[in-house]
Amino acid sequence: MNTPLPPAEELALIDRELAQLDARRVHLLARRDWLLRLLRQSGPAPAGWGQVPAGPPKETSAPSAQNVLLVLGAVLLAVAALAFTLVSWGSMGIAGRSAVLTGVTAAALLVPVPLLRRGLGSTAESVAAVGLLLTVLDAYGLYAVGMPDANGFGYAAGAAAVLAAVWAGYGSALRKLRIPLPAAVLAAQFPLPLATLAAHGGTLALGWALLATAALDGALALRARAAAAPAAVLTTAALVIGVAESWSAGSAGQALTPAALLLAGAALGVAAAWREPRAWGAALVGGLAAVVALGGTARPALTDSVGEGAWLVLVHLLVALPLLAAVRVSALPAAVRRGLARAGVSVTALAALSAAAAVVPTLLARLRVLEEVWAVTAPAPTAYAPGAAGVLVLLTAAGAAWWLSRVLARPEPLVVAVVLAWAGLFTAPVLLGFPAAAVFTAQLAVTGAAGVLAVRSAVRGAGIAAAVCGLVGAANVSVGALDGRTATFAVWGLLGAACAVGAAYGPAPRPVRAGAAVCAVGYATGVLVAAAAVTDLAVVWWALPVLAVPALAAALGPRLGAVRVPVEIAAAVAGALAVGLSAGRPGTLALVLALAAVVCAGAAVRPERRAVGWAAGALFVAATWVRLADAGVTTPEAYTLPVTAPALVVGFLRRRGDARASSWTAYGPGLAATLLPSLLAALDDRGWVRPLLLGLTALALTLIGARRRLQAPLLLGGAALAVVAVHELAPYVVQVAGALPRWVPPALAGLLLLAVGATYEKRLRDARRLRDAIGRLG
């Protein structure tokens, strides 16, 4: 190539142009990056702008790749620094080691300055992190070389303090770096605890050091929120130490020092909640710490007392009660009021639960009476009997809950107050060791008071809670009264009368009145059973006095008012009990069934209880069957047909006089009186005469019912005919099924299912038509 310039001058010219091109390229690339950031901030860039030339797709974004590279680089530098310090340290002299570490550390701490100026913040963070690690290695190197005989904890405390100060100053100078200041806060957590360990200050001194550090963190948290977490952790650790020392103190004097630590922690928690509106949890922890501090001073004095745990719980409860008053102090910030009040509620709830542990064993101890009724035995002591302390805890907690319900105007604390007060008063005579008569008297009075509160309370929840407590108390006293005959009649009679009065009290809530009515019927039944037991009669004869209960309920009828239905249900249960008592002797059972049928028939006289007539008919038939079975009768038709004939005549005459009368009412009892006993006899009859005659009779009834459009003959006759047919054909069906191959029944079942599924809708329509046709019958 020929040029007019000499080679040396042309080479110099080319070098200058290349340098200008490189500078221009750097400028254009920087301008391009600035424009892209500007377009991303203002919105999506126009199509085609800022696009790189086509190439393979990028699997990671540029920032992600950059962060990975920076983290890996920082880690590799840290590993290299550690290897140099721990492995290659001994191959250099003191001057060489110091020079190398000092130079590398200074370079690592100074390099972020120009990097930040060029906008390379992530790279500056990585290099600064390496620099901070090198300062720690510098401190270790200084200890290993210059002060090997120094106290390790003491040197570590001083080094941590120096590093915290250096890192804080470094972070303040380079505010764009995010790592130095949190690192300085972390390093500041160690000087005081390590200094305490170096001075062999003991566990309490360590607690004070932790608490003092937490206080400094709390003050710093007002400007840097990163210090809040260390403050919470160190405060918790200090309080744990205070609680452990308080519980292990051997005297009141020894308990004062951990109490002071706990009170200081409580003050710190309240101060944090005072400055931070959302930190009510700090006030909660502070309140709990104050309760443990003041209550713990009383523990050594109660070491040798009876029921030490219960009395200690009472002391803590009394200390916690003033915290509840925080809800009324408007001068306190909301966070402080909420935290202190919740601390008081927490202690009160825990105290109540611990004292309630004596309630359940006391209630369950009464069940031992059932092992030998009317044995007049002295009750055994409970496994856990805290005595007066447990009672005072329950009553004090009840008073606190009642006060909260008044202050907060909410029903939930009142419900808790009712339950706790009942538990304390009901178990007090047992826990205090009263005589048996005094125990029954006091518990009856408490049960009655609960009943009065249940019917008179204006708060629905409190009334229901009182009713439940009264019910539990009544059941417990009733079981305990079984220990003696006189106690049984006295206690059950009083409770039954009280329940009757409560059921008759109109203003009481309906659920409470219904429950009282059911209990009154139950106590009446129990008194009658007890009276029958006194007479030394056989158990089967106890059923006769019990039948007086459903008879009285049927006689009163509408006079029972709103509690009529629960009374009648309870009376029906009493009637079932009477039947069960008489089941041991067929003759007595038949008599009881007949008397029960008379009672039901008497109740069915009233128009609103016509349905009970069905029960009367069923009971009459059952009485007849029992009597016939007891007499060894094998031909029941001789006794049932004379009843069926006049019954059908009476039904026919009634239908003539009242066309609206149902065929079930007119013909149902008469037909059932013969069909059902004959059907039962036919099922056990191996001959062919009775099944044949019964089948013909059932067929005739079915045809008459279909002809006259009467439900009772149609359904009763059809059901009897079907049962007789199945009974007679069953042996042949079994024989045929045994002769068939085993695959035939599943195949037939599958075909049946397919047929039913194919005609499902038509079958439903036919079933509806059949139902409507039966419903139109008389």
mmCIF file of N, CA, C and O in Angstrom, residues 311 314 386-393 431-432:
data_model
loop_
_atom_site.group_PDB
_atom_site.id
_atom_site.type_symbol
_atom_site.label_atom_id
_atom_site.label_comp_id
_atom_site.label_asym_id
_atom_site.label_seq_id
_atom_site.Cartn_x
_atom_site.Cartn_y
_atom_site.Cartn_z
ATOM 1 N N TRP A 311 -50.675 -21.593 96.502
ATOM 2 C CA TRP A 311 -50.446 -20.274 97.111
ATOM 3 C C TRP A 311 -49.554 -19.406 96.237
ATOM 4 O O TRP A 311 -49.751 -18.185 96.142
ATOM 5 N N LEU A 314 -51.649 -17.983 93.577
ATOM 6 C CA LEU A 314 -52.465 -16.881 94.107
ATOM 7 C C LEU A 314 -51.655 -15.596 94.212
ATOM 8 O O LEU A 314 -52.149 -14.507 93.889
ATOM 9 N N PRO A 386 -55.705 -28.253 96.729
ATOM 10 C CA PRO A 386 -54.945 -27.062 97.115
ATOM 11 C C PRO A 386 -55.559 -26.307 98.274
ATOM 12 O O PRO A 386 -54.968 -25.360 98.775
ATOM 13 N N GLY A 387 -56.756 -26.700 98.710
ATOM 14 C CA GLY A 387 -57.362 -26.043 99.852
ATOM 15 C C GLY A 387 -57.825 -24.643 99.537
ATOM 16 O O GLY A 387 -58.341 -24.345 98.466
ATOM 17 N N ALA A 388 -57.626 -23.755 100.530
ATOM 18 C CA ALA A 388 -58.149 -22.392 100.410
ATOM 19 C C ALA A 388 -57.506 -21.637 99.261
ATOM 20 O O ALA A 388 -58.146 -20.778 98.641
ATOM 21 N N ALA A 389 -56.237 -21.953 98.949
ATOM 22 C CA ALA A 389 -55.556 -21.207 97.886
ATOM 23 C C ALA A 389 -56.251 -21.407 96.548
ATOM 24 O O ALA A 389 -56.477 -20.449 95.801
ATOM 25 N N GLY A 390 -56.590 -22.649 96.219
ATOM 26 C CA GLY A 390 -57.274 -22.896 94.950
ATOM 27 C C GLY A 390 -58.618 -22.200 94.881
ATOM 28 O O GLY A 390 -58.999 -21.647 93.842
ATOM 29 N N VAL A 391 -59.354 -22.202 95.983
ATOM 30 C CA VAL A 391 -60.651 -21.519 96.007
ATOM 31 C C VAL A 391 -60.469 -20.026 95.805
ATOM 32 O O VAL A 391 -61.204 -19.384 95.040
ATOM 33 N N LEU A 392 -59.490 -19.440 96.498
ATOM 34 C CA LEU A 392 -59.257 -18.003 96.355
ATOM 35 C C LEU A 392 -58.822 -17.640 94.947
ATOM 36 O O LEU A 392 -59.213 -16.584 94.416
ATOM 37 N N VAL A 393 -58.029 -18.505 94.316
ATOM 38 C CA VAL A 393 -57.615 -18.234 92.929
ATOM 39 C C VAL A 393 -58.830 -18.201 92.014
ATOM 40 O O VAL A 393 -58.989 -17.281 91.193
ATOM 41 N N LEU A 431 -62.728 -28.855 99.194
ATOM 42 C CA LEU A 431 -61.313 -28.517 99.295
ATOM 43 C C LEU A 431 -60.939 -28.004 100.681
ATOM 44 O O LEU A 431 -59.784 -28.137 101.103
ATOM 45 N N LEU A 432 -61.894 -27.413 101.381
ATOM 46 C CA LEU A 432 -61.627 -26.919 102.728
ATOM 47 C C LEU A 432 -61.870 -27.972 103.806
ATOM 48 O O LEU A 432 -61.699 -27.696 104.988
#
